[in-house]
PDB file of C-alpha atoms and ligand atoms in Angstrom:
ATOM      1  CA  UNK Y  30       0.000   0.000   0.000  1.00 49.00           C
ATOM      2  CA  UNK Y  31       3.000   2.584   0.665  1.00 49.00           C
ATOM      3  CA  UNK Y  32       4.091   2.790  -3.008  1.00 59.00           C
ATOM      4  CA  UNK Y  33       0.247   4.166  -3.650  1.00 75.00           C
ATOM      5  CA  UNK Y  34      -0.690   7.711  -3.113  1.00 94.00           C
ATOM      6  CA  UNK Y  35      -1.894   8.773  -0.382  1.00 96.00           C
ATOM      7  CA  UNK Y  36      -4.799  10.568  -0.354  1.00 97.00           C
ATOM      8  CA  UNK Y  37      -4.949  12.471   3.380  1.00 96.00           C
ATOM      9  CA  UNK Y  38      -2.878  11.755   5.965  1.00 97.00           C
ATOM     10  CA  UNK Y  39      -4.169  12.571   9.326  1.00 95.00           C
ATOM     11  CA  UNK Y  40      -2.782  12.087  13.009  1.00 94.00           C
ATOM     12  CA  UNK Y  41      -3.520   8.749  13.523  1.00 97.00           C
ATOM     13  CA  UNK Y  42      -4.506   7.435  10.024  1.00 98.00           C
ATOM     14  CA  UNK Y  43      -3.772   7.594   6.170  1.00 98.00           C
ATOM     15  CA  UNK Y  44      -6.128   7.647   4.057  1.00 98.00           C
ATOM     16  CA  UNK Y  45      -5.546   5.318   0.629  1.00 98.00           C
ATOM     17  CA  UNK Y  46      -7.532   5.065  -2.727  1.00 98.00           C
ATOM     18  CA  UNK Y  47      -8.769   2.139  -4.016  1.00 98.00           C
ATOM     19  CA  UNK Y  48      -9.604   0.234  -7.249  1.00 97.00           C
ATOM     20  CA  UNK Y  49     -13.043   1.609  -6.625  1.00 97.00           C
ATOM     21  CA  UNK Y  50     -13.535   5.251  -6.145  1.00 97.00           C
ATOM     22  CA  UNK Y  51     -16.364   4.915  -3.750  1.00 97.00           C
ATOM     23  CA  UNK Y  52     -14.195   2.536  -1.735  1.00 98.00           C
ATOM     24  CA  UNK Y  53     -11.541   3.933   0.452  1.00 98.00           C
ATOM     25  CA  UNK Y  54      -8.518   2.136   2.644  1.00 98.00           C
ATOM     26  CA  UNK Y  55      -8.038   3.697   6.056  1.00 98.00           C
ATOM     27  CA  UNK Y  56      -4.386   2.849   7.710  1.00 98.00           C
ATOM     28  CA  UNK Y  57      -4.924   3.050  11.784  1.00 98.00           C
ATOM     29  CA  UNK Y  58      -0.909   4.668  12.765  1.00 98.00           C
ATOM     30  CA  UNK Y  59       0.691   3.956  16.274  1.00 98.00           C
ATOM     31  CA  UNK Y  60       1.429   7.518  16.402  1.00 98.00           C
ATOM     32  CA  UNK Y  61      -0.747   9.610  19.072  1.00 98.00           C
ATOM     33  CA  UNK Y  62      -1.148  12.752  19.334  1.00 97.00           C
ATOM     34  CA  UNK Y  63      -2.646  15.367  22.078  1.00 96.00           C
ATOM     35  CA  UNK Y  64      -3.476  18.953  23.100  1.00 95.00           C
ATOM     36  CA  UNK Y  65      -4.429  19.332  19.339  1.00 91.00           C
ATOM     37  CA  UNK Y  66      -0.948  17.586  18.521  1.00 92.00           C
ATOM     38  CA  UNK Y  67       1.106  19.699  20.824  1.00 96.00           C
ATOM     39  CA  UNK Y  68       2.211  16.679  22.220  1.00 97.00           C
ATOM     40  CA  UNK Y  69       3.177  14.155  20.247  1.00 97.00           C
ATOM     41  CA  UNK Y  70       4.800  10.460  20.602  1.00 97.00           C
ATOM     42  CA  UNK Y  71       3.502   6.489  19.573  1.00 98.00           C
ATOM     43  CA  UNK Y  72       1.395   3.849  21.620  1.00 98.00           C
ATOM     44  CA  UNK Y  73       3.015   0.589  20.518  1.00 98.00           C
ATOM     45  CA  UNK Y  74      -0.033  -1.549  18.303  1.00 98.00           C
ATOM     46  CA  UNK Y  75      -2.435   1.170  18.855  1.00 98.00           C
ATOM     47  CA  UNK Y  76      -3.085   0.993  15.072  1.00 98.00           C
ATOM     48  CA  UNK Y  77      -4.072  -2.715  15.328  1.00 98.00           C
ATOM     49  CA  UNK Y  78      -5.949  -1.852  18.883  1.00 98.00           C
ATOM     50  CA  UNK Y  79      -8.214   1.306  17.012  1.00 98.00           C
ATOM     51  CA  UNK Y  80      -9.211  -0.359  13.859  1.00 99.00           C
ATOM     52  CA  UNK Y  81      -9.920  -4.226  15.614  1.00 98.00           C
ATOM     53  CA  UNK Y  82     -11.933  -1.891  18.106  1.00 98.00           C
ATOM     54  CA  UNK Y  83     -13.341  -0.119  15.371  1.00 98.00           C
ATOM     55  CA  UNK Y  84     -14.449  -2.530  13.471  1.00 98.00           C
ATOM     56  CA  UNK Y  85     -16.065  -4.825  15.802  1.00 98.00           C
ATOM     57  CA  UNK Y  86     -18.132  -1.830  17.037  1.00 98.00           C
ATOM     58  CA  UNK Y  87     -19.159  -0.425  13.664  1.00 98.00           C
ATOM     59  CA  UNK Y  88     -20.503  -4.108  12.846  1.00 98.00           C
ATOM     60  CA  UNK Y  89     -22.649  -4.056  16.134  1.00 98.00           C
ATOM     61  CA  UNK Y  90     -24.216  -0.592  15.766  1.00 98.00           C
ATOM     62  CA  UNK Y  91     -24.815  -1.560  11.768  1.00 98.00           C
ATOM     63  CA  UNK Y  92     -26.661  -4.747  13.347  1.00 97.00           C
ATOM     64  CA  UNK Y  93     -28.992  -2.401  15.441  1.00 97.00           C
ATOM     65  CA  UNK Y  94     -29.827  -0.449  12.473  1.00 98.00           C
ATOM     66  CA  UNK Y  95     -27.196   2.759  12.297  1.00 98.00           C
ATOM     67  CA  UNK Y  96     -25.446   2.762   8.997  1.00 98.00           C
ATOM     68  CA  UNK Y  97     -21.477   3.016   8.976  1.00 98.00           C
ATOM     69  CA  UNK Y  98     -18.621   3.768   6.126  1.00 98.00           C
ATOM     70  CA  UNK Y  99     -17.443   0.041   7.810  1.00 98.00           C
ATOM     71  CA  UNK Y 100     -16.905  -2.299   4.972  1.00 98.00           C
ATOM     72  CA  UNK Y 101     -14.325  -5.008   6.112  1.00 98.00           C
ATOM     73  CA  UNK Y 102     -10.734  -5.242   7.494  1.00 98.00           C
ATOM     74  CA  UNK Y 103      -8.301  -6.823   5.277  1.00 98.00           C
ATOM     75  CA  UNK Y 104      -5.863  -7.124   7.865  1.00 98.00           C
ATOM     76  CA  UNK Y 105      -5.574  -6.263  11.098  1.00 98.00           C
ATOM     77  CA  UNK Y 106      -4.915  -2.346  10.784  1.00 98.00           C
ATOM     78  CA  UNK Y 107      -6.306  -2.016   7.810  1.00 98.00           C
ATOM     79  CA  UNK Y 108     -10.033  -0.904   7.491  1.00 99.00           C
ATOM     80  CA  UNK Y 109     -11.846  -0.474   4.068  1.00 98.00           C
ATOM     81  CA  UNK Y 110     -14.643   2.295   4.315  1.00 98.00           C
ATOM     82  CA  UNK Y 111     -17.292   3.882   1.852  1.00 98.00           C
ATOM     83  CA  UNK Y 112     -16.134   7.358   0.786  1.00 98.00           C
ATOM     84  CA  UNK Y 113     -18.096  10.055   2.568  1.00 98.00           C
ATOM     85  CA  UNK Y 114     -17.673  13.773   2.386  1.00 98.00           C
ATOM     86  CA  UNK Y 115     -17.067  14.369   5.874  1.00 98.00           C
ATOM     87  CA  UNK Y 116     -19.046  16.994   8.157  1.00 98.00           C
ATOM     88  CA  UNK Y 117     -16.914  19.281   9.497  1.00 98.00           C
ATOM     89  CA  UNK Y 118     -18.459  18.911  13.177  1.00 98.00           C
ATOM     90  CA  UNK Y 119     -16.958  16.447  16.145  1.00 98.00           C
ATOM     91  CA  UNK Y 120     -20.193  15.499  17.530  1.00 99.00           C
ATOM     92  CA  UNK Y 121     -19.119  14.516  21.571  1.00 99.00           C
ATOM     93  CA  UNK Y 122     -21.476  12.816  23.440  1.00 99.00           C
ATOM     94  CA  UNK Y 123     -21.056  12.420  27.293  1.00 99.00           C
ATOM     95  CA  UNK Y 124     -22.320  10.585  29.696  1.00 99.00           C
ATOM     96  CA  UNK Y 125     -20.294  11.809  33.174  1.00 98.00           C
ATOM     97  CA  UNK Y 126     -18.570  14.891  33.591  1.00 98.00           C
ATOM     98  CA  UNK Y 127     -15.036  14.847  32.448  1.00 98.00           C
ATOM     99  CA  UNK Y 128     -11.954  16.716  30.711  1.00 98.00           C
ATOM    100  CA  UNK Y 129     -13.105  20.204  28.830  1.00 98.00           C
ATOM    101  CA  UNK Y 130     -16.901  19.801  29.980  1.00 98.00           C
ATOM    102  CA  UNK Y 131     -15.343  20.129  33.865  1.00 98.00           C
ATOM    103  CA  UNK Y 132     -12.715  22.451  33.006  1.00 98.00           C
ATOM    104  CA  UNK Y 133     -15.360  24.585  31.021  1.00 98.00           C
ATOM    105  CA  UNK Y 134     -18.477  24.366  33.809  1.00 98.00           C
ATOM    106  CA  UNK Y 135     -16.512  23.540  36.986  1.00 98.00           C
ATOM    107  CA  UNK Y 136     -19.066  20.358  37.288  1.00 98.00           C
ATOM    108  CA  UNK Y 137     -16.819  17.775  39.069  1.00 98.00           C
ATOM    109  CA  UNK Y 138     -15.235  14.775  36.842  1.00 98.00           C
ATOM    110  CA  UNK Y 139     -16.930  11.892  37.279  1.00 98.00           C
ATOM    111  CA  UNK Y 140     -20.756  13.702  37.851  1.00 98.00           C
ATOM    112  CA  UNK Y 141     -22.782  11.491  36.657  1.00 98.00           C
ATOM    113  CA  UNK Y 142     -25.448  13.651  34.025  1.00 98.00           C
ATOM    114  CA  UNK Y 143     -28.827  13.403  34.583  1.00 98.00           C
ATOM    115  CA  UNK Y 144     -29.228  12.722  30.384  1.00 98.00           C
ATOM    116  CA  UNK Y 145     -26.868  12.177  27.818  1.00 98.00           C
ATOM    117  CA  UNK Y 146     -25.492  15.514  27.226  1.00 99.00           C
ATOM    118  CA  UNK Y 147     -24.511  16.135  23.171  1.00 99.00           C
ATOM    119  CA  UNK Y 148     -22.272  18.390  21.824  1.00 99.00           C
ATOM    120  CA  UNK Y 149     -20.820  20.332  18.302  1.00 98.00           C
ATOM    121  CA  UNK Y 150     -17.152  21.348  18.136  1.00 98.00           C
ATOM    122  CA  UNK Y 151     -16.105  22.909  14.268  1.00 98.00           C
ATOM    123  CA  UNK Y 152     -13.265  20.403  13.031  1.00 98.00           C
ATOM    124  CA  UNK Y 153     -10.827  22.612  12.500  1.00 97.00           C
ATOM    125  CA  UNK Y 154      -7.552  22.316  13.812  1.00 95.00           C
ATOM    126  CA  UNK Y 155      -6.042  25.734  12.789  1.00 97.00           C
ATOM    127  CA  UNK Y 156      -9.106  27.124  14.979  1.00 98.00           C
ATOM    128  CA  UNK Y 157      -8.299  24.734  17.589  1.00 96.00           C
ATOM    129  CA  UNK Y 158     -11.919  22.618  17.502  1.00 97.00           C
ATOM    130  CA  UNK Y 159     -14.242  25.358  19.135  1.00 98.00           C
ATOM    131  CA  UNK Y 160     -17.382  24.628  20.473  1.00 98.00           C
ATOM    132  CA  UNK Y 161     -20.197  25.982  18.578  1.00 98.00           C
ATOM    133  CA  UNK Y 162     -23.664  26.629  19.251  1.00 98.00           C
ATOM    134  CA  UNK Y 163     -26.695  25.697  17.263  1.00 98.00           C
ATOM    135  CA  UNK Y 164     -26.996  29.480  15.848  1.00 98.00           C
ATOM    136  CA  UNK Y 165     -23.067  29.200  14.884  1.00 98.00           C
ATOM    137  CA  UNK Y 166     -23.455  25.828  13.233  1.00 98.00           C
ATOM    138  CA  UNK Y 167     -26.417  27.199  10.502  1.00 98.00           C
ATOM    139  CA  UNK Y 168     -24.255  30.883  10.586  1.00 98.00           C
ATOM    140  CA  UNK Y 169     -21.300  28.665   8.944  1.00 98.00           C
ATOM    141  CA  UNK Y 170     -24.025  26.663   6.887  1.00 98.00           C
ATOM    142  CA  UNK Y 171     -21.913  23.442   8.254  1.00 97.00           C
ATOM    143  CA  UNK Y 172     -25.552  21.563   8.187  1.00 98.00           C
ATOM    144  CA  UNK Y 173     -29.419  22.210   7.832  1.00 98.00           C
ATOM    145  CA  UNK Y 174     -31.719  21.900  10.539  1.00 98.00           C
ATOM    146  CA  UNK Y 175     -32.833  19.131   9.577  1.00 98.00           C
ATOM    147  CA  UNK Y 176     -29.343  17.508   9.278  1.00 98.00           C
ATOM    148  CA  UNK Y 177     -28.683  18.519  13.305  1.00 98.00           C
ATOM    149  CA  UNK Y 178     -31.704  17.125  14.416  1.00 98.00           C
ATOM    150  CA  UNK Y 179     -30.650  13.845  12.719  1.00 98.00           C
ATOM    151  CA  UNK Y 180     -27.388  13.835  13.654  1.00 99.00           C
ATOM    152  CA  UNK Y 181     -28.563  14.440  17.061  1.00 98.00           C
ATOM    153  CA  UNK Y 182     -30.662  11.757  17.157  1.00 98.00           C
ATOM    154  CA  UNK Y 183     -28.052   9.322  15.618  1.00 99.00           C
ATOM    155  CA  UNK Y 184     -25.223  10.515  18.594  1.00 99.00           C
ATOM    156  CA  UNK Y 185     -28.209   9.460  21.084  1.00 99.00           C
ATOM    157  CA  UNK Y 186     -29.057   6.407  19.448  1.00 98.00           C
ATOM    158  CA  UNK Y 187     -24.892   5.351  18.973  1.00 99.00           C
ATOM    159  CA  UNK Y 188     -24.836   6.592  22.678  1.00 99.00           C
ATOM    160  CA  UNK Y 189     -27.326   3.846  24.072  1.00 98.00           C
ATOM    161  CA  UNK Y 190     -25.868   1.121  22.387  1.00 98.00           C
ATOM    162  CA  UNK Y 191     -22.420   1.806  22.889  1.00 98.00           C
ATOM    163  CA  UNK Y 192     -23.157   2.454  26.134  1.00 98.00           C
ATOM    164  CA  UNK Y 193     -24.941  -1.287  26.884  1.00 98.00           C
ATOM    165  CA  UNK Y 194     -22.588  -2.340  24.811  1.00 98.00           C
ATOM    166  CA  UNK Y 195     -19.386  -1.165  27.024  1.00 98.00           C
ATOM    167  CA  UNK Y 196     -21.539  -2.065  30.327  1.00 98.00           C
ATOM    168  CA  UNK Y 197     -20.979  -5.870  29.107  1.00 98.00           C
ATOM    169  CA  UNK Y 198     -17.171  -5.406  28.978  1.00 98.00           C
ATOM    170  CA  UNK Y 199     -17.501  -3.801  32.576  1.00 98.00           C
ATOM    171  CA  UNK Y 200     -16.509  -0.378  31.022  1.00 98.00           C
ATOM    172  CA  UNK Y 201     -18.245   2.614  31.859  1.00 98.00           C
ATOM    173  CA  UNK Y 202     -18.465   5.045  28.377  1.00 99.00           C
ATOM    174  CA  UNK Y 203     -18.183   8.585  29.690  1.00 99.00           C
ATOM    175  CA  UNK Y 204     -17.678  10.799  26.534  1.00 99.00           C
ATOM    176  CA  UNK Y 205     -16.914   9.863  23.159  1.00 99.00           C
ATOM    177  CA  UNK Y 206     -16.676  12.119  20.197  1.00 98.00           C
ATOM    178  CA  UNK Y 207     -18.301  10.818  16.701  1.00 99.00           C
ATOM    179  CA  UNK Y 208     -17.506  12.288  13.101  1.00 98.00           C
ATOM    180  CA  UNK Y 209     -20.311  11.913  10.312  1.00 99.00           C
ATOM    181  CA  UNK Y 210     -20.196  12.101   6.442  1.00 98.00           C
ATOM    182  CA  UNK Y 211     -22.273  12.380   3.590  1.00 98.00           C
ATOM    183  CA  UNK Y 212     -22.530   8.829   1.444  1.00 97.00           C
ATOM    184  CA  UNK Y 213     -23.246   9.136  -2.269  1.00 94.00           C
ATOM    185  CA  UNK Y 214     -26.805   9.035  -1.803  1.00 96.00           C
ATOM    186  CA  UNK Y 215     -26.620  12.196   0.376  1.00 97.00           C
ATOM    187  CA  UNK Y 216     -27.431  10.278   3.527  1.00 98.00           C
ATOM    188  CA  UNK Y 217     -25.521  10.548   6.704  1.00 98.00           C
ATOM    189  CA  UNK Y 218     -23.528   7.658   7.893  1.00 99.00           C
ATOM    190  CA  UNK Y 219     -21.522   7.332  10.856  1.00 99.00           C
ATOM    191  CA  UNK Y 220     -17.805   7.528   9.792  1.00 98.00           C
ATOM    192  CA  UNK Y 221     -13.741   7.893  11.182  1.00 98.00           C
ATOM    193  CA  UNK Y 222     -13.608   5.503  14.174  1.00 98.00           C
ATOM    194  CA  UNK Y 223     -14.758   5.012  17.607  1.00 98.00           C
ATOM    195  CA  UNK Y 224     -11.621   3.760  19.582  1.00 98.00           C
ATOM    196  CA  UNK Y 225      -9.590   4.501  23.319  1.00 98.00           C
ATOM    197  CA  UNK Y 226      -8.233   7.420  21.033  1.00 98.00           C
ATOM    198  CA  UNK Y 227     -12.001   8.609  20.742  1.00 98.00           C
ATOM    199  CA  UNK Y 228     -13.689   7.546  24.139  1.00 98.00           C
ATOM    200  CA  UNK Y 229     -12.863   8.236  27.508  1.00 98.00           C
ATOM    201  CA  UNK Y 230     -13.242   4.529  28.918  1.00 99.00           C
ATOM    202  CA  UNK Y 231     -13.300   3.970  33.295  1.00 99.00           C
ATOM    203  CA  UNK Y 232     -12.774   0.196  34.249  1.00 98.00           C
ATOM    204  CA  UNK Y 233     -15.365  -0.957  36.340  1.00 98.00           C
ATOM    205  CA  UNK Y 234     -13.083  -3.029  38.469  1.00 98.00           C
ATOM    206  CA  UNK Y 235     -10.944  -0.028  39.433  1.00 98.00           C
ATOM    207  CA  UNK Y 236     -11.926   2.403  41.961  1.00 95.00           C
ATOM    208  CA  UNK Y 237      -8.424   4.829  41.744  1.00 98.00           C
ATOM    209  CA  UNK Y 238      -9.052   7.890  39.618  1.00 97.00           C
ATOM    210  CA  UNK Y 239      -5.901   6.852  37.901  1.00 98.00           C
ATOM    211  CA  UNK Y 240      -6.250   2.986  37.774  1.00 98.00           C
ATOM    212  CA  UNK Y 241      -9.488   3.263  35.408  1.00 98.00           C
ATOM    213  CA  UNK Y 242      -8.132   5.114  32.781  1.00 98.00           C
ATOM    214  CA  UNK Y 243      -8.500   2.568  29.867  1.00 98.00           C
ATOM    215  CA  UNK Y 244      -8.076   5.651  27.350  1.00 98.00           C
ATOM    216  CA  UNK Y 245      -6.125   8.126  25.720  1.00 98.00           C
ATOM    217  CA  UNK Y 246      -5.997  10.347  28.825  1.00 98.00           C
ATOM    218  CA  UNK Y 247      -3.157   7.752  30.043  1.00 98.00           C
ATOM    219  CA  UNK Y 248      -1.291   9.169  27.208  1.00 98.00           C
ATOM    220  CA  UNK Y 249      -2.501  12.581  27.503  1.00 98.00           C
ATOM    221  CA  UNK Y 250      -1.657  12.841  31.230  1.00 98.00           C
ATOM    222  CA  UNK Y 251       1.459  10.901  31.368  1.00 98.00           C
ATOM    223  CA  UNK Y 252      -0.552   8.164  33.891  1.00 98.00           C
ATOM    224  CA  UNK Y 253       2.243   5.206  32.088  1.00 97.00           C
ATOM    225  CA  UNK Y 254       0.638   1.490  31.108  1.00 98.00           C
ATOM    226  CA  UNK Y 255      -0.912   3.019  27.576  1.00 98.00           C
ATOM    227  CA  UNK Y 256      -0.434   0.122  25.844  1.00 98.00           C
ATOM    228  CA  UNK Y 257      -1.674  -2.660  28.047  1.00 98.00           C
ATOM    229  CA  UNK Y 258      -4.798   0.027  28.621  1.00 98.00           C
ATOM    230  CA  UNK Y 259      -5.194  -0.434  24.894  1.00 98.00           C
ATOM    231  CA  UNK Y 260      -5.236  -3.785  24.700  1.00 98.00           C
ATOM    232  CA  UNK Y 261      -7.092  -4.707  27.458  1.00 98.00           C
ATOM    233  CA  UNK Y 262      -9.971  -2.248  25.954  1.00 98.00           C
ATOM    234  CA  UNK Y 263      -9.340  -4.915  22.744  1.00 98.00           C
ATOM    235  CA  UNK Y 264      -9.601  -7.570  24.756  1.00 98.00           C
ATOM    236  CA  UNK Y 265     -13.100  -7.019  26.238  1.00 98.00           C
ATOM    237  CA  UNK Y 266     -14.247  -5.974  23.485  1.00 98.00           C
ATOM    238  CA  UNK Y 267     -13.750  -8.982  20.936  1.00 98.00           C
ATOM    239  CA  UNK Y 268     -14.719 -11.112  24.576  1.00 98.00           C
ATOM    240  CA  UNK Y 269     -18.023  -9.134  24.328  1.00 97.00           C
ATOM    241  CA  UNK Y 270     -18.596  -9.172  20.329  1.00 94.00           C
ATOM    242  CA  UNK Y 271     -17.776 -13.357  20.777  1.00 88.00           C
ATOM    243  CA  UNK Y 272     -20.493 -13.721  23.766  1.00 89.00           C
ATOM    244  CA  UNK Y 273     -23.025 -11.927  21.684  1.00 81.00           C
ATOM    245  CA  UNK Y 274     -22.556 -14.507  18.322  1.00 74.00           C
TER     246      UNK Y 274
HETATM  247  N1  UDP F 691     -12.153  13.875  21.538  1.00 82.52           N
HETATM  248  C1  UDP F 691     -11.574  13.361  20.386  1.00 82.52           C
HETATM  249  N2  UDP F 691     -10.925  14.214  19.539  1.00 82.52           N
HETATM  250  C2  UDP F 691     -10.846  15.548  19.762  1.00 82.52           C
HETATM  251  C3  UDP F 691     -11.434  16.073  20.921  1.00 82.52           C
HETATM  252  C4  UDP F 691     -12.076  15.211  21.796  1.00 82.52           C
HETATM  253  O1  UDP F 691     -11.644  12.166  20.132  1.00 82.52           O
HETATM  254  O2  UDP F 691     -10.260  16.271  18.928  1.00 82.52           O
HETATM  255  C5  UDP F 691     -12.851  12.981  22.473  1.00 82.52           C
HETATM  256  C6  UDP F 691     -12.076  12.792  23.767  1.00 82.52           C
HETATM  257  O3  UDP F 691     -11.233  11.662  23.695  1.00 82.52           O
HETATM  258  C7  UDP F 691     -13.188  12.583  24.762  1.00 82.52           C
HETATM  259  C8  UDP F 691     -14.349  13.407  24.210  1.00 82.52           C
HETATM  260  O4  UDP F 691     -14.075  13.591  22.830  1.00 82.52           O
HETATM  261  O5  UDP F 691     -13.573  11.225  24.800  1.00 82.52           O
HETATM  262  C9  UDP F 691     -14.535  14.739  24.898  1.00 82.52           C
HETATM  263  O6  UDP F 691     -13.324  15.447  24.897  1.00 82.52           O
HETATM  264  P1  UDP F 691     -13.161  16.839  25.678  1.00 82.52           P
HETATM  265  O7  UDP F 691     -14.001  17.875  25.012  1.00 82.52           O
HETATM  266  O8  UDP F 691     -13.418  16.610  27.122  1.00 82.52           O
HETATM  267  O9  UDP F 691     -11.681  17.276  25.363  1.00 82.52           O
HETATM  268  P2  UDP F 691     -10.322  17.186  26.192  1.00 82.52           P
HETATM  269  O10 UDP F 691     -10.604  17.391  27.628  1.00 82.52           O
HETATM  270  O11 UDP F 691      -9.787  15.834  25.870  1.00 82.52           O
HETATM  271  O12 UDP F 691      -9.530  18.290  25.575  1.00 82.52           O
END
C-alpha cells in the first residue's frame, strides 16, 4: 500500500484510494497525538488496537440499524470504508462529567449527568476545535436543521448502544466524540472511528481515579501502562462481540 498515493494523511490514520472510487482504505498509525498535537509520541499496536476496536463496534451498531462507512478489514490495521464527504463537526457525546466539559463548567469529573449531554465542536484544527452553538453551526451553513436534528438523534441512538454495549465489557463510556459524512446518496452515515483514542473509557473493576483510565488520557496525562490500557480495551471488546454470536 505505501508505493500508492496517499490521499490524506491525518494524526492517527492515512487515508488510501482504491480500485473503486467509492471505496476507500483507512491505515490506523501507532502515532498519538494530544493537546491538538502539541504533544506528540507512539502507543506501541495502537493501530491494530483502534481499527480491531473499530471494526467490531461499527458491525454491532450496523446490526442495530445505524449505517457506517465500515466495509471489512483486510488485515488487522487495515479498514476499508465507503467514501463520505465528511461533516466538518466532532459530535461529543457524554455521559459523566469529564476533561473540557469540567474544566469549562466547573461540574466535578466523574458527575454522573442526569441525560446524555450532546455536543458540536467545528473540526478545524487551525481554529483549535471550538465549540459551537446551534446558531453558529447554521451561521457557517456546516448543516441544515434538519441535518442537526438527525445527527442528534443518531449521537443518542450510537450513545445507548455503545453504552450497553461497554456495560458488558464492565466499562463505563463517559464521553466519546463521533464524526459523520455524507454517502453518495446524500445520507448521513456514521464515519472515522470510535476507539480509546475517541472515548474516555473507566474500568469498572478499578476504583483509583488513575487505575481506570483505559483511554487516551493515560497518554494525555502521562498516567504510564498506555499500551496494556489499549489492549485490554481490545480484549473485552472482541470477549463481548464473541459472547453476543
Ligand atoms: N475527543 C476526540 N478528539 C478531539 C477532541 C475530543 O476524540 O479532537 C474525544 C475525547 O477523547 C473525549 C471526548 O471527545 O472522549 C470529549 O473530549 P473533551 O471535550 O473533554 O476534550 P479534552 O478534555 O480531551 O480536551
Amino acid at each position: 500500500m505505501s508505493t500508492k498515493t496517499k490521499l490524506y494523511e491525518g494524526k492517527a490514520k492515512v487515508l488510501y484510494p482504491t480500485e473503486k472510487p467509492e471505496i476507500l482504505l483507512t491505515v490506523y498509525k501507532d502515532d498519538a497525538t494530544a493537546f491538538n498535537a502539541q504533544k506528540k509520541g507512539t502507543i506501541k499496536g495502537k493501530g491494530e488496537v483502534n481499527c480491531t476496536v473499530a471494526a467490531a463496534l461499527f458491525k454491532s451498531l450496523e446490526k442495530s440499524g445505524i449505517p457506517t462507512h465500515f466495509i471489512d478489514c483486510p488485515s488487522s490495521n487495515q479498514m476499508l470504508v465507503k467514501a463520505v464527504k465528511i461533516i466538518p463537526l466532532e459530535v461529543v457525546v457524554r455521559n459523566i462529567a469529564a476533561g473540557s466539559l469540567s474544566r469549562q463548567t466547573g461540574l466535578k469529573e466523574g458527575a454522573v449527568l442526569d441525560n446524555p449531554l450532546v455536543e458540536y465542536y467545528l473540526k478545524d484544527d487551525d481554529l483549535g476545535d471550538p465549540l459551537l452553538t446551534r446558531d453558529r453551526i447554521f451561521l457557517l451553513n456546516v448543516v441544515t436543521v434538519e441535518q442537526l436534528d438527525i445527527l442528534k438523534e443518531m449521537a443518542l441512538k450510537i450513545n445507548q448502544h455503545l453504552q450497553e454495549f461497554f456495560n458488558r465489557c464492565q466499562i463505563t463510556l463517559v464521553d466519546f466524540k463521533l464524526e459523520f459524512g455524507l454517502d453518495q446518496q446524500q445520507s448521513i452515515i456514521l464515519a472515522d472511528e470510535i476507539s480509546p483514542d475517541t472515548c474516555r473509557l473507566w474500568d469498572q473493576n478499578e476504583t483509583d481515579e488513575q487505575a481506570r483510565v483505559m483511554d487516551k488520557d493515560r497518554f494525555r496525562k502521562d498516567l504510564g501502562a498506555v499500551e496494556s490500557a489499549y489492549s485490554q480495551v481490545q480484549s473485552r471488546v472482541l470477549a463481548t462481540i464473541d459472547q453476543a454470536n
